Coordinates of C-alpha atoms in Angstrom, one line a residue:
M1 CA 115.7 68.8 120.8
D2 CA 112.5 69.8 122.5
G3 CA 109.6 67.4 122.5
V4 CA 110.7 65.1 119.6
A5 CA 109.8 61.8 121.3
E6 CA 106.4 63.1 122.4
R7 CA 105.6 64.4 119.0
R8 CA 106.5 61.1 117.3
W9 CA 104.3 59.3 119.7
G10 CA 101.5 61.8 119.0
L11 CA 101.7 61.5 115.2
V12 CA 101.3 57.7 115.6
G13 CA 98.6 58.0 118.3
F14 CA 96.1 60.2 116.5
G15 CA 94.6 60.8 113.1
I16 CA 94.4 64.2 111.5
I17 CA 90.8 64.0 110.1
G18 CA 88.3 66.1 108.5
G19 CA 89.3 69.7 107.6
M20 CA 92.6 69.3 109.5
K21 CA 94.1 66.5 107.5
H22 CA 96.1 68.8 105.2
L23 CA 98.1 70.9 107.7
L24 CA 101.8 71.4 106.9
P25 CA 103.9 71.1 109.0
A26 CA 101.9 68.5 110.9
P27 CA 100.7 69.6 114.3
R28 CA 101.4 67.6 117.5
H29 CA 97.7 66.9 118.0
A30 CA 94.6 67.7 115.9
A31 CA 91.1 66.4 116.0
T32 CA 87.9 67.4 114.3
G33 CA 84.6 67.8 116.2
S34 CA 81.1 68.2 115.0
G35 CA 79.8 71.4 113.5
S36 CA 81.4 74.5 112.0
A37 CA 82.1 78.1 112.5
E38 CA 81.8 81.0 110.1
I39 CA 84.5 83.6 109.5
S40 CA 84.7 86.4 107.0
P41 CA 86.9 89.4 106.2
G42 CA 86.5 92.2 108.6
S43 CA 85.8 89.9 111.6
A44 CA 87.0 90.9 115.0
V45 CA 89.9 89.5 117.0
S46 CA 90.2 90.1 120.8
G47 CA 93.0 89.7 123.3
P48 CA 96.3 91.2 124.4
A49 CA 97.5 93.6 121.7
P50 CA 100.8 91.8 120.9
L51 CA 99.1 88.5 120.5
A52 CA 96.0 89.8 118.6
D53 CA 98.3 91.7 116.3
A54 CA 100.3 88.5 115.6
V55 CA 97.1 86.7 114.6
R56 CA 96.1 89.5 112.4
L57 CA 99.5 89.6 110.7
A58 CA 99.3 85.8 110.0
L59 CA 95.9 86.2 108.4
P60 CA 96.3 89.4 106.3
V61 CA 93.5 88.5 103.8
L62 CA 90.9 88.5 106.6
D63 CA 91.8 92.1 107.7
L64 CA 90.8 91.2 111.2
G65 CA 90.0 94.3 113.4
P66 CA 90.1 94.7 117.2
G67 CA 86.9 93.9 119.0
D68 CA 85.4 92.8 122.3
A69 CA 85.7 89.2 123.3
A70 CA 81.9 88.9 123.4
V71 CA 81.6 89.5 119.7
A72 CA 85.0 88.6 118.3
A73 CA 85.3 85.7 115.8
V74 CA 88.8 85.0 117.1
R75 CA 89.8 85.3 120.8
V76 CA 93.4 84.9 121.9
E77 CA 95.0 84.8 125.3
E78 CA 98.5 84.1 126.7
D79 CA 99.5 81.1 128.8
P80 CA 103.4 81.0 129.2
R81 CA 103.0 77.4 130.7
L82 CA 102.6 76.2 127.1
G83 CA 106.2 77.1 126.3
P84 CA 107.8 79.2 123.6
E85 CA 106.1 79.1 120.2
A86 CA 103.4 76.7 121.4
Y87 CA 99.7 77.2 121.1
A88 CA 96.3 75.5 121.5
M89 CA 93.4 76.4 119.3
T90 CA 89.7 75.4 119.6
I91 CA 87.2 76.1 116.9
A92 CA 83.6 76.0 118.1
G93 CA 80.3 77.3 116.8
D94 CA 80.9 80.7 118.4
G95 CA 84.3 81.2 116.9
V96 CA 88.0 80.5 117.4
N97 CA 89.7 80.4 120.8
I98 CA 93.6 80.5 120.8
T99 CA 95.8 80.1 123.8
A100 CA 99.5 80.9 123.1
G101 CA 102.7 80.5 125.0
D102 CA 104.0 83.7 123.6
R103 CA 103.6 86.1 120.6
A104 CA 105.2 83.6 118.3
G105 CA 102.8 80.9 119.4
A106 CA 99.9 83.2 118.6
F107 CA 101.4 83.9 115.2
Y108 CA 101.7 80.2 114.4
A109 CA 98.2 79.6 115.5
G110 CA 97.1 82.2 113.0
Q111 CA 99.2 80.4 110.3
T112 CA 97.4 77.1 111.2
L113 CA 94.0 78.8 111.0
R114 CA 95.0 80.2 107.6
Q115 CA 95.6 76.6 106.4
L116 CA 92.2 75.5 107.6
L117 CA 90.7 78.0 105.2
P118 CA 90.6 77.5 101.4
A119 CA 93.8 78.1 99.4
E120 CA 92.4 81.6 98.5
A121 CA 93.3 82.7 102.0
F122 CA 96.9 82.8 100.7
R123 CA 96.1 85.6 98.3
S124 CA 96.4 89.3 99.2
A125 CA 92.8 90.2 98.4
L126 CA 89.4 88.4 98.1
A127 CA 86.2 88.9 96.1
P128 CA 83.6 91.0 97.9
G129 CA 81.2 89.1 100.0
T130 CA 83.6 86.2 100.7
S131 CA 82.8 84.1 103.8
W132 CA 84.3 80.8 104.9
T133 CA 83.3 77.9 107.0
L134 CA 85.8 76.4 109.5
P135 CA 85.5 72.8 110.8
C136 CA 85.1 72.6 114.5
G137 CA 87.9 70.9 116.3
R138 CA 91.1 71.4 118.3
V139 CA 94.8 71.7 117.6
E140 CA 97.6 71.5 120.2
D141 CA 101.0 72.2 118.9
A142 CA 104.6 73.1 119.7
P143 CA 107.9 72.8 117.7
G144 CA 110.2 69.8 117.9
F145 CA 113.3 72.0 117.3
S146 CA 113.9 75.6 118.4
W147 CA 116.1 76.4 115.3
R148 CA 114.2 76.0 112.0
G149 CA 116.3 77.7 109.5
A150 CA 116.8 78.8 105.9
H151 CA 120.2 80.0 104.7
V152 CA 120.2 82.5 101.8
D153 CA 123.5 83.4 100.2
V154 CA 123.2 87.0 98.9
A155 CA 127.0 87.4 98.5
R156 CA 127.6 85.3 95.3
N157 CA 124.5 86.7 93.6
F158 CA 122.8 89.7 95.3
L159 CA 119.1 89.6 95.9
P160 CA 117.2 92.9 96.3
K161 CA 115.6 93.7 99.6
R162 CA 112.1 92.8 98.3
E163 CA 113.2 89.2 97.7
V164 CA 114.5 88.9 101.3
L165 CA 111.2 90.3 102.7
R166 CA 109.3 87.8 100.5
M167 CA 111.5 85.0 101.7
I168 CA 110.6 86.0 105.3
D169 CA 106.9 85.8 104.4
L170 CA 107.4 82.3 102.9
M171 CA 109.4 81.1 105.9
A172 CA 106.7 82.4 108.3
L173 CA 103.8 80.6 106.7
H174 CA 105.9 77.4 107.1
K175 CA 106.8 78.1 110.7
L176 CA 110.5 78.5 109.9
N177 CA 112.1 80.9 112.3
R178 CA 115.8 81.6 111.5
L179 CA 116.9 83.5 108.4
H180 CA 120.7 83.0 108.0
L181 CA 121.9 85.7 105.7
H182 CA 125.3 85.1 104.1
L183 CA 126.4 88.7 103.7
A184 CA 130.0 88.4 102.6
D185 CA 132.2 86.2 100.4
D186 CA 134.9 86.3 97.8
Q187 CA 132.3 87.4 95.2
G188 CA 130.8 90.3 97.1
W189 CA 130.3 92.3 100.3
R190 CA 126.6 93.1 100.8
V191 CA 126.2 95.5 103.6
E192 CA 126.9 99.2 104.2
S193 CA 129.7 100.2 106.6
R194 CA 129.9 103.8 107.7
A195 CA 133.2 103.1 109.6
F196 CA 134.8 101.5 106.5
P197 CA 132.8 102.7 103.5
L198 CA 135.1 101.1 100.9
L199 CA 133.6 97.8 101.9
H200 CA 130.3 98.7 100.1
E201 CA 131.8 101.2 97.7
V202 CA 134.4 98.7 96.3
G203 CA 133.5 95.3 97.7
S204 CA 129.9 95.2 96.7
H205 CA 130.3 94.8 92.9
R206 CA 132.3 92.9 90.3
P207 CA 132.6 93.7 86.5
R208 CA 131.6 90.3 85.3
T209 CA 130.7 86.7 86.3
I210 CA 132.0 83.4 85.0
T211 CA 129.8 81.4 82.7
S212 CA 132.1 78.5 81.8
R213 CA 132.2 75.3 83.9
K214 CA 135.0 73.3 85.4
G215 CA 137.2 71.8 82.6
E216 CA 136.0 74.4 80.0
E217 CA 137.9 77.4 78.6
L218 CA 137.2 80.4 80.8
A219 CA 134.3 82.5 79.7
F220 CA 132.5 85.4 81.4
D221 CA 129.2 87.2 80.8
G222 CA 130.7 90.7 80.7
V223 CA 127.8 92.1 82.8
P224 CA 128.5 94.0 86.0
H225 CA 126.9 92.6 89.1
G226 CA 126.4 94.2 92.5
G227 CA 124.3 95.5 95.3
Y228 CA 124.3 95.9 99.0
Y229 CA 121.9 96.5 101.9
T230 CA 122.1 99.8 103.7
L231 CA 122.2 99.7 107.5
A232 CA 118.6 101.1 107.3
D233 CA 117.7 98.2 105.1
L234 CA 119.0 95.8 107.7
T235 CA 116.9 97.5 110.4
E236 CA 113.8 97.2 108.2
I237 CA 114.6 93.5 107.3
A238 CA 115.1 92.6 111.0
A239 CA 111.9 94.4 112.2
Y240 CA 109.9 92.8 109.4
A241 CA 111.3 89.4 110.4
R242 CA 110.7 89.8 114.1
A243 CA 107.1 90.7 113.5
R244 CA 106.7 87.3 111.7
A245 CA 108.6 85.3 114.4
V246 CA 111.8 85.1 112.4
T247 CA 115.2 85.9 113.7
V248 CA 117.9 87.2 111.3
V249 CA 121.2 85.5 111.7
P250 CA 123.9 87.6 109.9
E251 CA 127.0 85.9 108.6
I252 CA 130.4 87.6 107.8
D253 CA 132.5 84.6 106.8
V254 CA 136.1 85.0 108.0
P255 CA 139.1 84.7 107.8
G256 CA 138.8 83.1 104.4
H257 CA 136.4 83.9 101.6
A258 CA 137.9 87.4 101.9
C259 CA 138.5 88.7 98.3
A260 CA 135.7 91.4 98.5
V261 CA 137.1 92.7 101.9
L262 CA 140.7 92.7 100.6
A263 CA 139.7 94.5 97.4
A264 CA 138.5 97.3 99.6
Y265 CA 141.2 97.1 102.4
P266 CA 144.3 95.2 101.2
A267 CA 146.2 96.2 104.3
L268 CA 144.2 93.6 106.2
A269 CA 145.6 90.8 104.0
S270 CA 148.3 88.3 105.0
R271 CA 150.1 89.6 101.9
P272 CA 149.2 93.3 101.9
Q273 CA 151.5 94.1 99.1
E274 CA 149.3 92.3 96.6
R275 CA 146.4 93.8 94.7
Y276 CA 143.0 92.1 95.3
K277 CA 139.8 92.2 93.4
V278 CA 136.2 91.0 94.0
L279 CA 136.3 87.4 92.6
D280 CA 134.5 87.0 89.3
R281 CA 134.4 83.2 89.3
W282 CA 133.0 80.6 91.6
G283 CA 135.1 78.5 93.9
I284 CA 137.4 79.6 96.6
S285 CA 140.4 81.9 96.6
P286 CA 143.5 81.4 98.9
A287 CA 143.2 85.1 99.8
I288 CA 142.8 85.3 103.6
L289 CA 142.6 88.0 106.2
S290 CA 145.5 88.5 108.5
P291 CA 144.9 87.3 112.1
L292 CA 146.8 90.3 113.6
P293 CA 145.1 92.7 116.1
A294 CA 144.2 95.3 113.5
T295 CA 142.0 92.8 111.7
V296 CA 140.3 91.8 115.0
D297 CA 139.6 95.5 115.7
F298 CA 138.3 96.1 112.2
L299 CA 135.9 93.1 112.3
T300 CA 134.7 93.9 115.8
T301 CA 133.8 97.4 114.6
V302 CA 132.0 96.0 111.5
F303 CA 130.2 93.4 113.5
G304 CA 129.0 96.1 115.9
E305 CA 127.6 98.2 113.0
I306 CA 125.6 95.2 111.7
A307 CA 124.4 94.2 115.2
D308 CA 123.3 97.8 116.0
A309 CA 121.4 98.0 112.7
L310 CA 119.6 94.6 113.2
G311 CA 118.8 95.4 116.8
D312 CA 118.5 92.3 119.0
V313 CA 121.0 89.8 117.6
P314 CA 121.0 86.6 119.6
Y315 CA 123.2 84.8 117.0
F316 CA 126.0 86.0 114.8
H317 CA 127.7 83.6 112.3
I318 CA 131.5 84.1 111.6
G319 CA 132.1 81.2 109.2
G320 CA 135.5 79.8 109.8
D321 CA 135.3 77.4 106.9
E322 CA 137.5 76.6 103.9
C323 CA 140.6 78.6 104.8
V324 CA 143.9 78.2 103.1
L325 CA 146.4 79.1 105.8
D326 CA 149.6 79.1 103.6
D327 CA 149.9 82.9 103.7
W328 CA 149.9 82.9 107.4
A329 CA 152.7 80.4 107.6
A330 CA 154.7 82.3 105.0
S331 CA 154.5 85.6 106.8
A332 CA 157.3 86.4 109.3
E333 CA 155.1 88.9 111.1
I334 CA 152.2 86.5 111.5
S335 CA 154.6 83.6 112.6
A336 CA 156.1 85.9 115.2
Y337 CA 152.7 86.8 116.5
Q338 CA 151.7 83.2 116.6
A339 CA 154.8 82.4 118.7
S340 CA 154.0 85.3 121.0
L341 CA 150.6 83.7 121.8
G342 CA 152.3 80.4 122.5
L343 CA 150.5 78.7 119.6
E344 CA 152.2 75.8 117.8
S345 CA 150.5 75.9 114.4
T346 CA 148.6 78.0 112.0
G347 CA 145.6 75.8 112.7
D348 CA 145.9 76.8 116.4
L349 CA 146.1 80.4 115.3
H350 CA 142.9 80.0 113.2
A351 CA 141.1 78.7 116.2
W352 CA 142.5 81.5 118.4
F353 CA 141.3 84.1 115.9
L354 CA 137.8 82.8 115.8
R355 CA 137.7 82.5 119.6
R356 CA 138.7 86.2 119.9
L357 CA 135.9 87.3 117.7
A358 CA 133.4 85.1 119.5
D359 CA 134.5 86.6 122.8
A360 CA 133.9 90.1 121.4
L361 CA 130.4 89.1 120.2
A362 CA 129.6 87.6 123.6
E363 CA 130.4 90.9 125.2
R364 CA 127.6 92.3 123.0
G365 CA 125.2 89.5 124.0
S366 CA 125.4 87.4 120.8
R367 CA 126.2 83.7 120.6
T368 CA 128.7 82.8 117.8
V369 CA 127.8 80.3 115.1
V370 CA 130.4 78.6 113.0
W371 CA 130.7 76.0 110.2
D372 CA 132.2 72.7 111.4
E373 CA 135.9 73.4 110.3
A374 CA 136.0 75.8 113.2
F375 CA 135.0 73.0 115.6
V376 CA 137.6 70.7 114.3
S377 CA 140.2 73.4 114.7
G378 CA 139.3 73.5 118.4
R379 CA 139.3 76.3 121.1
L380 CA 135.7 77.2 120.6
R381 CA 133.7 78.9 123.3
P382 CA 131.5 76.4 125.0
D383 CA 128.4 78.3 123.9
T384 CA 129.4 78.4 120.2
I385 CA 126.8 76.8 117.9
V386 CA 128.2 74.5 115.3
M387 CA 126.8 73.9 111.8
P388 CA 128.2 70.6 110.6
W389 CA 127.8 70.8 106.9
R390 CA 130.1 67.9 106.2
G391 CA 127.8 65.3 107.6
E392 CA 126.5 63.3 110.5
H393 CA 129.8 62.1 111.8
V394 CA 131.3 65.5 112.5
A395 CA 127.9 66.6 113.8
R396 CA 127.9 63.9 116.4
R397 CA 131.5 64.8 117.4
A398 CA 130.4 68.4 118.0
A399 CA 127.4 67.3 120.0
A400 CA 129.5 64.9 122.1
A401 CA 131.9 67.8 122.8
G402 CA 129.0 69.7 124.3
H403 CA 128.2 72.1 121.5
D404 CA 124.7 72.9 120.4
V405 CA 124.4 71.7 116.8
V406 CA 122.2 72.9 113.9
A407 CA 122.1 70.1 111.2
T408 CA 123.1 71.5 107.9
P409 CA 124.6 68.6 105.9
V410 CA 125.2 68.9 102.2
F411 CA 122.9 65.9 101.7
P412 CA 120.0 66.5 102.0
M413 CA 120.0 70.2 103.0
Y414 CA 122.0 71.9 100.2
F415 CA 119.3 73.1 97.9
D416 CA 121.7 74.4 95.2
Y417 CA 121.9 70.7 94.2
A418 CA 119.5 69.7 91.4
E419 CA 116.3 67.9 92.2
A420 CA 116.8 65.3 89.5
A421 CA 119.7 64.0 87.4
S422 CA 118.2 65.4 84.2
P423 CA 119.3 67.9 81.6
E424 CA 115.9 69.5 81.8
E425 CA 116.8 70.9 85.2
P426 CA 118.3 74.3 85.5
A427 CA 122.0 74.1 86.3
G428 CA 122.7 72.8 89.8
L429 CA 126.0 72.1 91.7
G430 CA 125.4 68.4 91.5
D431 CA 122.6 65.8 91.7
A432 CA 120.3 64.9 93.2
I433 CA 118.5 66.0 96.3
T434 CA 114.8 65.4 96.2
V435 CA 111.8 66.4 98.3
A436 CA 111.6 62.8 99.5
D437 CA 115.3 62.9 100.6
V438 CA 114.6 66.0 102.7
A439 CA 111.4 64.6 104.2
A440 CA 113.3 61.4 105.2
F441 CA 116.1 63.2 107.0
A442 CA 116.6 62.7 110.8
P443 CA 118.5 65.7 112.2
A444 CA 119.0 63.9 115.5
P445 CA 119.5 60.2 114.6
S446 CA 117.8 57.8 116.9
E447 CA 121.0 55.7 117.3
W448 CA 122.8 58.6 119.0
P449 CA 122.8 58.6 122.8
E450 CA 120.2 60.9 124.3
Q451 CA 122.7 63.4 125.6
E452 CA 124.0 63.9 122.1
R453 CA 120.6 64.0 120.5
A454 CA 119.6 66.7 123.0
R455 CA 122.4 68.9 121.6
V456 CA 120.7 69.0 118.2
T457 CA 118.8 72.3 118.5
G458 CA 117.6 72.4 114.9
V459 CA 118.0 71.9 111.2
Q460 CA 118.5 74.4 108.3
F461 CA 118.5 74.2 104.5
Q462 CA 121.1 76.1 102.5
L463 CA 120.6 78.1 99.3
W464 CA 124.0 78.9 98.0
S465 CA 123.6 81.3 95.1
E466 CA 126.2 80.6 92.4
R467 CA 123.3 79.2 90.4
I468 CA 120.5 81.3 91.9
P469 CA 120.7 84.5 89.9
D470 CA 117.2 85.9 90.8
G471 CA 114.0 85.5 92.8
R472 CA 112.3 83.1 90.5
T473 CA 115.2 80.7 90.7
L474 CA 115.2 81.1 94.4
D475 CA 111.6 80.0 94.5
Y476 CA 112.4 77.0 92.3
R477 CA 115.3 75.9 94.5
A478 CA 113.6 76.5 97.8
W479 CA 110.1 75.0 97.3
P480 CA 108.7 72.5 97.8
R481 CA 111.9 71.1 99.3
G482 CA 111.6 73.8 101.9
C483 CA 108.2 72.5 102.8
A484 CA 109.8 69.1 103.6
A485 CA 112.5 70.9 105.7
A486 CA 109.8 72.8 107.6
E487 CA 108.0 69.5 108.3
I488 CA 111.1 67.8 109.9
A489 CA 112.1 71.0 111.7
W490 CA 108.7 71.5 113.3
T491 CA 107.9 67.9 114.0
G492 CA 111.4 67.0 115.1
G493 CA 112.0 64.0 112.9
P494 CA 111.4 62.3 109.5
A495 CA 108.1 62.6 107.8
G496 CA 105.9 59.6 107.0
P497 CA 106.2 59.6 103.2
E498 CA 102.6 58.7 102.2
D499 CA 101.0 61.1 104.7
F500 CA 103.5 63.9 104.0
F501 CA 103.0 63.8 100.2
R502 CA 99.3 63.8 100.6
R503 CA 99.4 66.9 102.7
L504 CA 102.0 68.5 100.4
D505 CA 99.8 68.0 97.4
A506 CA 97.1 70.1 99.0
H507 CA 99.7 72.6 100.2
L508 CA 101.0 73.3 96.7
A509 CA 97.6 75.0 96.0
R510 CA 98.4 77.4 98.8
L511 CA 101.8 78.2 97.2
D512 CA 100.0 78.7 93.9
A513 CA 97.7 81.3 95.5
F514 CA 100.6 83.0 97.2
G515 CA 102.4 83.3 93.8
V516 CA 105.4 80.9 94.4
D517 CA 107.3 79.8 91.3
Y518 CA 108.1 76.4 92.9
R519 CA 109.3 73.2 91.1
P520 CA 106.3 70.9 90.5
L521 CA 106.8 67.4 91.9
S522 CA 106.6 66.0 88.3
G523 CA 109.5 68.2 87.1
P524 CA 110.1 71.7 85.8
R525 CA 107.6 73.5 83.8
P526 CA 108.7 74.4 80.2
W527 CA 109.8 77.9 81.3
Q528 CA 111.7 76.6 84.3
R529 CA 113.9 74.3 82.3
G530 CA 117.6 74.8 82.1
G531 CA 117.8 75.9 78.4
T532 CA 121.3 75.7 76.9
G533 CA 124.9 76.3 77.9
W534 CA 125.8 77.1 81.5
R535 CA 122.1 77.3 82.5
R536 CA 121.5 73.7 81.7
H537 CA 122.2 71.0 84.3
R538 CA 124.9 68.4 83.6
P539 CA 123.7 65.1 85.1
G540 CA 126.3 63.0 86.8
A541 CA 129.0 65.7 86.8
V542 CA 128.9 65.9 90.7
A543 CA 127.2 63.1 92.6
V544 CA 126.2 64.2 96.0
H545 CA 126.9 60.9 97.8
D546 CA 130.4 60.9 96.5
V547 CA 130.8 64.4 97.8
M548 CA 129.5 63.3 101.2
R549 CA 132.1 60.5 101.5
H550 CA 134.9 62.9 100.5
L551 CA 133.7 65.5 103.0
H552 CA 133.6 63.0 105.8
E553 CA 137.2 62.0 105.2
L554 CA 138.3 65.6 105.2
S555 CA 136.5 66.3 108.5
L556 CA 138.6 63.7 110.2
S557 CA 141.8 65.8 109.7
A558 CA 143.0 68.5 112.0
D559 CA 144.0 70.4 108.8
S560 CA 140.4 70.5 107.7
T561 CA 140.3 74.3 107.3
R562 CA 141.4 73.9 103.7
P563 CA 138.8 74.1 100.9
S564 CA 137.0 70.8 100.7
L565 CA 136.0 70.7 97.1

């Protein structure tokens, strides 16, 4: 939890004035001086090539070209003493001077410079002859958290590669730096495997998708749904992300959520004699992978394919959540294997299985990330990162146990919940999680002891896609709640509501220029409303605070691998 206390003091101790009063997320320090500087498309940028290129990439509309420092409008240099992702930027009459701790810091300085320009800077092209005036001043900035994430579920509803690349662009302009891609679930497998091609040939599509709701007679749309990323796509996505200071975190959720895998390779099931199919409805299936050595070998190979395609993979998520272990207990072969390992229960076997996969990933240089059920099961590697989606209490237990924690609680970080308890909203899992709820969230609560707070390395919002069928809906769900998430992730703590919403109001003009189909703060536009049937939200059907109480109770049980809802 880097620099949170210092930033909070800084936000109280200075005023963002003049042309710098609308920056989002808020910088650690900003002040306006007298005078201004001119900048126009085609201006020059000077400095070490990696840093200069990062600034150019952050300001595409300016089409900055390389130039000598004596004539460059933007000059950038490196100073590692500033720290990762940090920068200082001074705007004077003779141009812009940037000092960056690394390439990411230079990129973020460019994003801040972009926000100091009119909202038109967020378009892809400008009218000929455009020239802008920048207010003189200085910004000193560094992130409060090292993990500032967005989770996108492409398994339930597949999103084409173009939507993933666009999400990376939107993350980058908000200084978010971890794209958590949920690549496999009961409803679909979304990545090519050359070693096991049936994964994408069979597991990547389903013949139909449920349209009825809980308590209604089953109904389906009759429309085939599918898609997957080739390994070459993953290479492209990862390179595109790295250039924009974003790290891709792949997730293959095991041993549960396994219908798509078992539809392709039923021999890996705990009950291999059964026939499996890619699930055509929401919810969770009891189908589960066998924990036997053949499954570990299979997954190790597939993980290796994904990691090789992505390139540098510092983090790999293996899920571990919502597993029904009954089939393990009912299998004589699995029970005998469990006994041979000296394990007393299927819960212990679940923990052993995940630990074995984490060890294999560590040999490749990747840290394992898990959902909090895996922590409650025990036996995690000490370097495993825990995502406590079931709330603050289990998050604190994981931090106290010495694990790094990324805060991912359902409330307020699950953006598949509706933003208002209104039938005008498009269908959401429940209600309501608002922009204000996100902005008020403290990922590392002040009442925790400092050693536990220090284990909170970041925060991440989740976009589960049962009710996100396309890119326009993704925009609606993600923004502007994602703006609030970026604020607390970068600053390290809750936002001051009056100041934040003033800056957000200005920021929405940038999103308009960028072409984001976000949800207005006043409510959905006519074409964004839920319509009829399953597309329309049912207020009060699922109340998020009731869900949080239930999840907390479940997280107290050692048998917490079972589905929670």
